[in-house]
Amino acid sequence: MSSSTVTLDGASWLASAGTYPRSTLALWEERPDAPVVLPCGAVFDVVSAPAVFGRRMLDRLWEEGPGSGPVALHRGRVLLFAAPGTAHRLPSLMEWEEWGCQGRTGEIPPLLCHGNGDAVTVPAPTGPEPAATGAGSRWIVAPDTRHPWLPGPEVLLWAAVRVARAAVRISISPPAEQDAKVYDVSRRR
């Protein structure tokens, strides 16, 4: 994974999402520790997942997949920056995969998709050390180029499904009755 500090090119890319990119860059030049709210839909979409599930998705993307685009942590959620249009397409792909069906992935938290018409709080380009941020916001994978690769809906679905499948434990025997005596037979000779 890449650095957790935004480069000048990365800041330019982020600022390009807003209506007034030069104003955003000027703010960051004056206050590099200031988070900003930027619109989604034109430059990037954002898929937001609870911290643990999102971190597992990120690990899966880097260990077995193509990697990720920029990723931030904000108020207990992982924000995966994605290709524009992902927020519109991902929910229907998740429905097709029967994401919400009880028994298959019923314990998996919903992913929030932010696209055209939505806005997200973007962490500051430089902020406190990760250990000092607590529940604030910080970059996990900071943007470092003017044209970062952004995963599309299929890639994020791939990662989410694999994390969900790894999290679902399938038992081959029915649960024991409340008053039943259960014996450990694994040590019998």
PDB file of N, CA and C in Angstrom, residues 85-171:
ATOM      1  N   GLY A  85     -19.710   6.483 -11.135  1.00  0.00           N
ATOM      2  CA  GLY A  85     -20.723   5.535 -11.585  1.00  0.00           C
ATOM      3  C   GLY A  85     -20.832   4.300 -10.698  1.00  0.00           C
ATOM      4  N   THR A  86     -19.815   4.061  -9.865  1.00  0.00           N
ATOM      5  CA  THR A  86     -19.817   2.892  -8.980  1.00  0.00           C
ATOM      6  C   THR A  86     -20.994   2.928  -8.012  1.00  0.00           C
ATOM      7  N   ALA A  87     -21.291   4.094  -7.460  1.00  0.00           N
ATOM      8  CA  ALA A  87     -22.378   4.207  -6.478  1.00  0.00           C
ATOM      9  C   ALA A  87     -23.727   3.856  -7.087  1.00  0.00           C
ATOM     10  N   HIS A  88     -23.873   4.083  -8.375  1.00  0.00           N
ATOM     11  CA  HIS A  88     -25.125   3.752  -9.052  1.00  0.00           C
ATOM     12  C   HIS A  88     -25.206   2.258  -9.357  1.00  0.00           C
ATOM     13  N   ARG A  89     -24.094   1.656  -9.753  1.00  0.00           N
ATOM     14  CA  ARG A  89     -24.080   0.259 -10.223  1.00  0.00           C
ATOM     15  C   ARG A  89     -23.913  -0.773  -9.107  1.00  0.00           C
ATOM     16  N   LEU A  90     -23.100  -0.462  -8.092  1.00  0.00           N
ATOM     17  CA  LEU A  90     -22.781  -1.443  -7.058  1.00  0.00           C
ATOM     18  C   LEU A  90     -24.012  -1.985  -6.324  1.00  0.00           C
ATOM     19  N   PRO A  91     -24.988  -1.165  -5.922  1.00  0.00           N
ATOM     20  CA  PRO A  91     -26.148  -1.725  -5.223  1.00  0.00           C
ATOM     21  C   PRO A  91     -26.891  -2.793  -6.033  1.00  0.00           C
ATOM     22  N   SER A  92     -27.043  -2.591  -7.348  1.00  0.00           N
ATOM     23  CA  SER A  92     -27.748  -3.604  -8.146  1.00  0.00           C
ATOM     24  C   SER A  92     -26.905  -4.870  -8.287  1.00  0.00           C
ATOM     25  N   LEU A  93     -25.585  -4.737  -8.359  1.00  0.00           N
ATOM     26  CA  LEU A  93     -24.727  -5.929  -8.386  1.00  0.00           C
ATOM     27  C   LEU A  93     -24.817  -6.682  -7.067  1.00  0.00           C
ATOM     28  N   MET A  94     -24.856  -5.945  -5.955  1.00  0.00           N
ATOM     29  CA  MET A  94     -24.977  -6.579  -4.643  1.00  0.00           C
ATOM     30  C   MET A  94     -26.313  -7.302  -4.518  1.00  0.00           C
ATOM     31  N   GLU A  95     -27.372  -6.700  -5.042  1.00  0.00           N
ATOM     32  CA  GLU A  95     -28.690  -7.341  -5.002  1.00  0.00           C
ATOM     33  C   GLU A  95     -28.668  -8.620  -5.842  1.00  0.00           C
ATOM     34  N   TRP A  96     -28.026  -8.566  -6.982  1.00  0.00           N
ATOM     35  CA  TRP A  96     -27.918  -9.740  -7.849  1.00  0.00           C
ATOM     36  C   TRP A  96     -27.170 -10.865  -7.141  1.00  0.00           C
ATOM     37  N   GLU A  97     -26.189 -10.511  -6.330  1.00  0.00           N
ATOM     38  CA  GLU A  97     -25.421 -11.503  -5.567  1.00  0.00           C
ATOM     39  C   GLU A  97     -26.170 -11.954  -4.318  1.00  0.00           C
ATOM     40  N   GLU A  98     -27.410 -11.491  -4.150  1.00  0.00           N
ATOM     41  CA  GLU A  98     -28.231 -11.827  -2.989  1.00  0.00           C
ATOM     42  C   GLU A  98     -27.554 -11.386  -1.695  1.00  0.00           C
ATOM     43  N   TRP A  99     -26.967 -10.202  -1.737  1.00  0.00           N
ATOM     44  CA  TRP A  99     -26.219  -9.663  -0.604  1.00  0.00           C
ATOM     45  C   TRP A  99     -27.048  -9.614   0.659  1.00  0.00           C
ATOM     46  N   GLY A 100     -28.307  -9.208   0.548  1.00  0.00           N
ATOM     47  CA  GLY A 100     -29.116  -9.012   1.745  1.00  0.00           C
ATOM     48  C   GLY A 100     -29.852 -10.243   2.228  1.00  0.00           C
ATOM     49  N   CYS A 101     -29.697 -11.391   1.581  1.00  0.00           N
ATOM     50  CA  CYS A 101     -30.434 -12.590   1.990  1.00  0.00           C
ATOM     51  C   CYS A 101     -29.962 -13.090   3.348  1.00  0.00           C
ATOM     52  N   GLN A 102     -30.910 -13.373   4.226  1.00  0.00           N
ATOM     53  CA  GLN A 102     -30.559 -13.931   5.531  1.00  0.00           C
ATOM     54  C   GLN A 102     -29.975 -15.322   5.329  1.00  0.00           C
ATOM     55  N   GLY A 103     -29.026 -15.663   6.138  1.00  0.00           N
ATOM     56  CA  GLY A 103     -28.413 -16.980   6.063  1.00  0.00           C
ATOM     57  C   GLY A 103     -27.177 -16.989   5.194  1.00  0.00           C
ATOM     58  N   ARG A 104     -27.172 -16.220   4.115  1.00  0.00           N
ATOM     59  CA  ARG A 104     -25.994 -16.220   3.253  1.00  0.00           C
ATOM     60  C   ARG A 104     -25.008 -15.155   3.706  1.00  0.00           C
ATOM     61  N   THR A 105     -25.464 -13.922   3.761  1.00  0.00           N
ATOM     62  CA  THR A 105     -24.592 -12.843   4.215  1.00  0.00           C
ATOM     63  C   THR A 105     -25.349 -11.894   5.132  1.00  0.00           C
ATOM     64  N   GLY A 106     -26.327 -12.403   5.860  1.00  0.00           N
ATOM     65  CA  GLY A 106     -27.168 -11.561   6.696  1.00  0.00           C
ATOM     66  C   GLY A 106     -26.429 -10.810   7.778  1.00  0.00           C
ATOM     67  N   GLU A 107     -25.249 -11.277   8.181  1.00  0.00           N
ATOM     68  CA  GLU A 107     -24.500 -10.603   9.227  1.00  0.00           C
ATOM     69  C   GLU A 107     -23.540  -9.554   8.685  1.00  0.00           C
ATOM     70  N   ILE A 108     -23.483  -9.411   7.374  1.00  0.00           N
ATOM     71  CA  ILE A 108     -22.572  -8.465   6.752  1.00  0.00           C
ATOM     72  C   ILE A 108     -23.224  -7.088   6.734  1.00  0.00           C
ATOM     73  N   PRO A 109     -22.495  -6.068   7.161  1.00  0.00           N
ATOM     74  CA  PRO A 109     -23.074  -4.729   7.208  1.00  0.00           C
ATOM     75  C   PRO A 109     -23.301  -4.169   5.808  1.00  0.00           C
ATOM     76  N   PRO A 110     -24.258  -3.256   5.667  1.00  0.00           N
ATOM     77  CA  PRO A 110     -24.502  -2.660   4.353  1.00  0.00           C
ATOM     78  C   PRO A 110     -23.367  -1.716   3.969  1.00  0.00           C
ATOM     79  N   LEU A 111     -23.105  -1.670   2.675  1.00  0.00           N
ATOM     80  CA  LEU A 111     -22.142  -0.712   2.146  1.00  0.00           C
ATOM     81  C   LEU A 111     -22.930   0.519   1.704  1.00  0.00           C
ATOM     82  N   LEU A 112     -22.447   1.693   2.050  1.00  0.00           N
ATOM     83  CA  LEU A 112     -23.099   2.940   1.654  1.00  0.00           C
ATOM     84  C   LEU A 112     -22.387   3.467   0.418  1.00  0.00           C
ATOM     85  N   CYS A 113     -23.148   3.759  -0.613  1.00  0.00           N
ATOM     86  CA  CYS A 113     -22.576   4.216  -1.875  1.00  0.00           C
ATOM     87  C   CYS A 113     -22.883   5.696  -2.076  1.00  0.00           C
ATOM     88  N   HIS A 114     -21.849   6.492  -2.243  1.00  0.00           N
ATOM     89  CA  HIS A 114     -21.986   7.936  -2.432  1.00  0.00           C
ATOM     90  C   HIS A 114     -21.573   8.280  -3.856  1.00  0.00           C
ATOM     91  N   GLY A 115     -22.519   8.802  -4.634  1.00  0.00           N
ATOM     92  CA  GLY A 115     -22.260   9.129  -6.023  1.00  0.00           C
ATOM     93  C   GLY A 115     -22.809  10.493  -6.371  1.00  0.00           C
ATOM     94  N   ASN A 116     -23.270  10.620  -7.600  1.00  0.00           N
ATOM     95  CA  ASN A 116     -23.755  11.884  -8.120  1.00  0.00           C
ATOM     96  C   ASN A 116     -24.807  12.481  -7.186  1.00  0.00           C
ATOM     97  N   GLY A 117     -24.585  13.722  -6.748  1.00  0.00           N
ATOM     98  CA  GLY A 117     -25.500  14.397  -5.837  1.00  0.00           C
ATOM     99  C   GLY A 117     -25.133  14.266  -4.371  1.00  0.00           C
ATOM    100  N   ASP A 118     -24.168  13.399  -4.065  1.00  0.00           N
ATOM    101  CA  ASP A 118     -23.717  13.213  -2.685  1.00  0.00           C
ATOM    102  C   ASP A 118     -22.389  13.941  -2.473  1.00  0.00           C
ATOM    103  N   ALA A 119     -22.013  14.081  -1.218  1.00  0.00           N
ATOM    104  CA  ALA A 119     -20.724  14.673  -0.861  1.00  0.00           C
ATOM    105  C   ALA A 119     -20.158  13.913   0.326  1.00  0.00           C
ATOM    106  N   VAL A 120     -18.849  13.898   0.452  1.00  0.00           N
ATOM    107  CA  VAL A 120     -18.182  13.229   1.566  1.00  0.00           C
ATOM    108  C   VAL A 120     -17.140  14.153   2.176  1.00  0.00           C
ATOM    109  N   THR A 121     -16.858  13.928   3.450  1.00  0.00           N
ATOM    110  CA  THR A 121     -15.780  14.643   4.113  1.00  0.00           C
ATOM    111  C   THR A 121     -14.481  13.931   3.787  1.00  0.00           C
ATOM    112  N   VAL A 122     -13.550  14.684   3.244  1.00  0.00           N
ATOM    113  CA  VAL A 122     -12.247  14.158   2.844  1.00  0.00           C
ATOM    114  C   VAL A 122     -11.225  14.577   3.894  1.00  0.00           C
ATOM    115  N   PRO A 123     -10.428  13.625   4.387  1.00  0.00           N
ATOM    116  CA  PRO A 123      -9.417  13.991   5.383  1.00  0.00           C
ATOM    117  C   PRO A 123      -8.439  15.036   4.854  1.00  0.00           C
ATOM    118  N   ALA A 124      -7.812  15.715   5.761  1.00  0.00           N
ATOM    119  CA  ALA A 124      -6.804  16.714   5.402  1.00  0.00           C
ATOM    120  C   ALA A 124      -5.632  16.049   4.692  1.00  0.00           C
ATOM    121  N   PRO A 125      -4.933  16.795   3.831  1.00  0.00           N
ATOM    122  CA  PRO A 125      -3.763  16.233   3.156  1.00  0.00           C
ATOM    123  C   PRO A 125      -2.684  15.761   4.132  1.00  0.00           C
ATOM    124  N   THR A 126      -2.461  16.518   5.170  1.00  0.00           N
ATOM    125  CA  THR A 126      -1.533  16.095   6.221  1.00  0.00           C
ATOM    126  C   THR A 126      -2.263  16.269   7.530  1.00  0.00           C
ATOM    127  N   GLY A 127      -2.212  15.281   8.334  1.00  0.00           N
ATOM    128  CA  GLY A 127      -2.934  15.360   9.595  1.00  0.00           C
ATOM    129  C   GLY A 127      -2.126  14.752  10.697  1.00  0.00           C
ATOM    130  N   PRO A 128      -2.752  14.501  11.825  1.00  0.00           N
ATOM    131  CA  PRO A 128      -2.050  13.900  12.944  1.00  0.00           C
ATOM    132  C   PRO A 128      -1.617  12.476  12.621  1.00  0.00           C
ATOM    133  N   GLU A 129      -0.694  11.970  13.377  1.00  0.00           N
ATOM    134  CA  GLU A 129      -0.264  10.582  13.215  1.00  0.00           C
ATOM    135  C   GLU A 129      -1.461   9.664  13.407  1.00  0.00           C
ATOM    136  N   PRO A 130      -1.506   8.530  12.696  1.00  0.00           N
ATOM    137  CA  PRO A 130      -2.649   7.627  12.790  1.00  0.00           C
ATOM    138  C   PRO A 130      -3.030   7.261  14.218  1.00  0.00           C
ATOM    139  N   ALA A 131      -2.078   7.057  15.111  1.00  0.00           N
ATOM    140  CA  ALA A 131      -2.392   6.668  16.491  1.00  0.00           C
ATOM    141  C   ALA A 131      -3.079   7.801  17.248  1.00  0.00           C
ATOM    142  N   ALA A 132      -2.851   9.041  16.816  1.00  0.00           N
ATOM    143  CA  ALA A 132      -3.409  10.187  17.526  1.00  0.00           C
ATOM    144  C   ALA A 132      -4.789  10.594  17.020  1.00  0.00           C
ATOM    145  N   THR A 133      -5.266   9.982  15.932  1.00  0.00           N
ATOM    146  CA  THR A 133      -6.507  10.445  15.333  1.00  0.00           C
ATOM    147  C   THR A 133      -7.755   9.941  16.039  1.00  0.00           C
ATOM    148  N   GLY A 134      -7.685   8.845  16.728  1.00  0.00           N
ATOM    149  CA  GLY A 134      -8.869   8.330  17.401  1.00  0.00           C
ATOM    150  C   GLY A 134      -9.988   8.089  16.415  1.00  0.00           C
ATOM    151  N   ALA A 135     -11.127   8.716  16.631  1.00  0.00           N
ATOM    152  CA  ALA A 135     -12.285   8.522  15.765  1.00  0.00           C
ATOM    153  C   ALA A 135     -12.357   9.570  14.666  1.00  0.00           C
ATOM    154  N   GLY A 136     -11.324  10.367  14.485  1.00  0.00           N
ATOM    155  CA  GLY A 136     -11.312  11.398  13.455  1.00  0.00           C
ATOM    156  C   GLY A 136     -11.172  10.824  12.071  1.00  0.00           C
ATOM    157  N   SER A 137     -10.462  11.539  11.219  1.00  0.00           N
ATOM    158  CA  SER A 137     -10.281  11.053   9.858  1.00  0.00           C
ATOM    159  C   SER A 137      -8.812  11.109   9.469  1.00  0.00           C
ATOM    160  N   ARG A 138      -8.436  10.161   8.604  1.00  0.00           N
ATOM    161  CA  ARG A 138      -7.060  10.096   8.115  1.00  0.00           C
ATOM    162  C   ARG A 138      -7.036   9.273   6.844  1.00  0.00           C
ATOM    163  N   TRP A 139      -5.950   9.392   6.122  1.00  0.00           N
ATOM    164  CA  TRP A 139      -5.760   8.601   4.909  1.00  0.00           C
ATOM    165  C   TRP A 139      -5.125   7.270   5.262  1.00  0.00           C
ATOM    166  N   ILE A 140      -5.654   6.196   4.703  1.00  0.00           N
ATOM    167  CA  ILE A 140      -5.023   4.882   4.790  1.00  0.00           C
ATOM    168  C   ILE A 140      -4.159   4.697   3.549  1.00  0.00           C
ATOM    169  N   VAL A 141      -4.726   5.000   2.386  1.00  0.00           N
ATOM    170  CA  VAL A 141      -3.997   5.031   1.111  1.00  0.00           C
ATOM    171  C   VAL A 141      -4.277   6.407   0.516  1.00  0.00           C
ATOM    172  N   ALA A 142      -3.307   7.288   0.605  1.00  0.00           N
ATOM    173  CA  ALA A 142      -3.498   8.673   0.168  1.00  0.00           C
ATOM    174  C   ALA A 142      -3.345   8.798  -1.347  1.00  0.00           C
ATOM    175  N   PRO A 143      -4.099   9.728  -1.947  1.00  0.00           N
ATOM    176  CA  PRO A 143      -3.914   9.971  -3.380  1.00  0.00           C
ATOM    177  C   PRO A 143      -2.535  10.570  -3.621  1.00  0.00           C
ATOM    178  N   ASP A 144      -1.855  10.037  -4.647  1.00  0.00           N
ATOM    179  CA  ASP A 144      -0.487  10.505  -4.899  1.00  0.00           C
ATOM    180  C   ASP A 144      -0.250  10.884  -6.351  1.00  0.00           C
ATOM    181  N   THR A 145      -1.315  10.926  -7.152  1.00  0.00           N
ATOM    182  CA  THR A 145      -1.181  11.277  -8.557  1.00  0.00           C
ATOM    183  C   THR A 145      -2.420  12.042  -9.014  1.00  0.00           C
ATOM    184  N   ARG A 146      -2.304  12.737 -10.126  1.00  0.00           N
ATOM    185  CA  ARG A 146      -3.447  13.491 -10.669  1.00  0.00           C
ATOM    186  C   ARG A 146      -4.490  12.576 -11.309  1.00  0.00           C
ATOM    187  N   HIS A 147      -4.107  11.336 -11.584  1.00  0.00           N
ATOM    188  CA  HIS A 147      -5.026  10.383 -12.217  1.00  0.00           C
ATOM    189  C   HIS A 147      -4.908   9.024 -11.542  1.00  0.00           C
ATOM    190  N   PRO A 148      -5.364   8.909 -10.288  1.00  0.00           N
ATOM    191  CA  PRO A 148      -5.230   7.614  -9.602  1.00  0.00           C
ATOM    192  C   PRO A 148      -6.156   6.563 -10.216  1.00  0.00           C
ATOM    193  N   TRP A 149      -5.698   5.316 -10.138  1.00  0.00           N
ATOM    194  CA  TRP A 149      -6.568   4.218 -10.557  1.00  0.00           C
ATOM    195  C   TRP A 149      -7.673   4.100  -9.527  1.00  0.00           C
ATOM    196  N   LEU A 150      -8.900   3.964  -9.990  1.00  0.00           N
ATOM    197  CA  LEU A 150     -10.052   3.826  -9.103  1.00  0.00           C
ATOM    198  C   LEU A 150     -10.787   2.545  -9.452  1.00  0.00           C
ATOM    199  N   PRO A 151     -11.027   1.683  -8.454  1.00  0.00           N
ATOM    200  CA  PRO A 151     -11.749   0.453  -8.747  1.00  0.00           C
ATOM    201  C   PRO A 151     -13.196   0.747  -9.126  1.00  0.00           C
ATOM    202  N   GLY A 152     -13.729  -0.105  -9.970  1.00  0.00           N
ATOM    203  CA  GLY A 152     -15.132   0.005 -10.361  1.00  0.00           C
ATOM    204  C   GLY A 152     -16.004  -0.882  -9.497  1.00  0.00           C
ATOM    205  N   PRO A 153     -17.295  -0.944  -9.812  1.00  0.00           N
ATOM    206  CA  PRO A 153     -18.221  -1.708  -8.983  1.00  0.00           C
ATOM    207  C   PRO A 153     -17.918  -3.209  -8.947  1.00  0.00           C
ATOM    208  N   GLU A 154     -17.456  -3.761 -10.058  1.00  0.00           N
ATOM    209  CA  GLU A 154     -17.174  -5.204 -10.092  1.00  0.00           C
ATOM    210  C   GLU A 154     -16.023  -5.562  -9.159  1.00  0.00           C
ATOM    211  N   VAL A 155     -14.992  -4.735  -9.139  1.00  0.00           N
ATOM    212  CA  VAL A 155     -13.829  -5.001  -8.280  1.00  0.00           C
ATOM    213  C   VAL A 155     -14.224  -4.906  -6.810  1.00  0.00           C
ATOM    214  N   LEU A 156     -15.002  -3.896  -6.451  1.00  0.00           N
ATOM    215  CA  LEU A 156     -15.420  -3.747  -5.055  1.00  0.00           C
ATOM    216  C   LEU A 156     -16.386  -4.853  -4.650  1.00  0.00           C
ATOM    217  N   LEU A 157     -17.255  -5.271  -5.561  1.00  0.00           N
ATOM    218  CA  LEU A 157     -18.141  -6.398  -5.274  1.00  0.00           C
ATOM    219  C   LEU A 157     -17.314  -7.657  -5.039  1.00  0.00           C
ATOM    220  N   TRP A 158     -16.322  -7.892  -5.882  1.00  0.00           N
ATOM    221  CA  TRP A 158     -15.432  -9.046  -5.743  1.00  0.00           C
ATOM    222  C   TRP A 158     -14.825  -9.080  -4.338  1.00  0.00           C
ATOM    223  N   ALA A 159     -14.289  -7.944  -3.892  1.00  0.00           N
ATOM    224  CA  ALA A 159     -13.658  -7.887  -2.568  1.00  0.00           C
ATOM    225  C   ALA A 159     -14.687  -8.093  -1.458  1.00  0.00           C
ATOM    226  N   ALA A 160     -15.833  -7.450  -1.571  1.00  0.00           N
ATOM    227  CA  ALA A 160     -16.857  -7.560  -0.529  1.00  0.00           C
ATOM    228  C   ALA A 160     -17.392  -8.988  -0.413  1.00  0.00           C
ATOM    229  N   VAL A 161     -17.627  -9.636  -1.535  1.00  0.00           N
ATOM    230  CA  VAL A 161     -18.142 -11.005  -1.506  1.00  0.00           C
ATOM    231  C   VAL A 161     -17.125 -11.950  -0.877  1.00  0.00           C
ATOM    232  N   ARG A 162     -15.856 -11.770  -1.199  1.00  0.00           N
ATOM    233  CA  ARG A 162     -14.836 -12.642  -0.619  1.00  0.00           C
ATOM    234  C   ARG A 162     -14.694 -12.426   0.889  1.00  0.00           C
ATOM    235  N   VAL A 163     -14.784 -11.193   1.324  1.00  0.00           N
ATOM    236  CA  VAL A 163     -14.738 -10.925   2.770  1.00  0.00           C
ATOM    237  C   VAL A 163     -15.971 -11.526   3.436  1.00  0.00           C
ATOM    238  N   ALA A 164     -17.124 -11.358   2.802  1.00  0.00           N
ATOM    239  CA  ALA A 164     -18.364 -11.900   3.377  1.00  0.00           C
ATOM    240  C   ALA A 164     -18.297 -13.415   3.476  1.00  0.00           C
ATOM    241  N   ARG A 165     -17.820 -14.069   2.443  1.00  0.00           N
ATOM    242  CA  ARG A 165     -17.730 -15.529   2.466  1.00  0.00           C
ATOM    243  C   ARG A 165     -16.757 -16.005   3.530  1.00  0.00           C
ATOM    244  N   ALA A 166     -15.681 -15.274   3.730  1.00  0.00           N
ATOM    245  CA  ALA A 166     -14.713 -15.647   4.760  1.00  0.00           C
ATOM    246  C   ALA A 166     -15.299 -15.453   6.156  1.00  0.00           C
ATOM    247  N   ALA A 167     -16.212 -14.483   6.285  1.00  0.00           N
ATOM    248  CA  ALA A 167     -16.785 -14.170   7.599  1.00  0.00           C
ATOM    249  C   ALA A 167     -17.922 -15.108   7.987  1.00  0.00           C
ATOM    250  N   VAL A 168     -18.598 -15.685   6.999  1.00  0.00           N
ATOM    251  CA  VAL A 168     -19.733 -16.560   7.285  1.00  0.00           C
ATOM    252  C   VAL A 168     -19.208 -17.936   7.666  1.00  0.00           C
ATOM    253  N   ARG A 169     -19.555 -18.373   8.841  1.00  0.00           N
ATOM    254  CA  ARG A 169     -19.143 -19.695   9.308  1.00  0.00           C
ATOM    255  C   ARG A 169     -20.304 -20.655   9.098  1.00  0.00           C
ATOM    256  N   ILE A 170     -20.035 -21.709   8.403  1.00  0.00           N
ATOM    257  CA  ILE A 170     -21.083 -22.682   8.120  1.00  0.00           C
ATOM    258  C   ILE A 170     -20.877 -23.883   9.021  1.00  0.00           C
ATOM    259  N   SER A 171     -21.903 -24.234   9.783  1.00  0.00           N
ATOM    260  CA  SER A 171     -21.838 -25.376  10.685  1.00  0.00           C
ATOM    261  C   SER A 171     -22.459 -26.585  10.000  1.00  0.00           C
TER     262      SER A 171
END
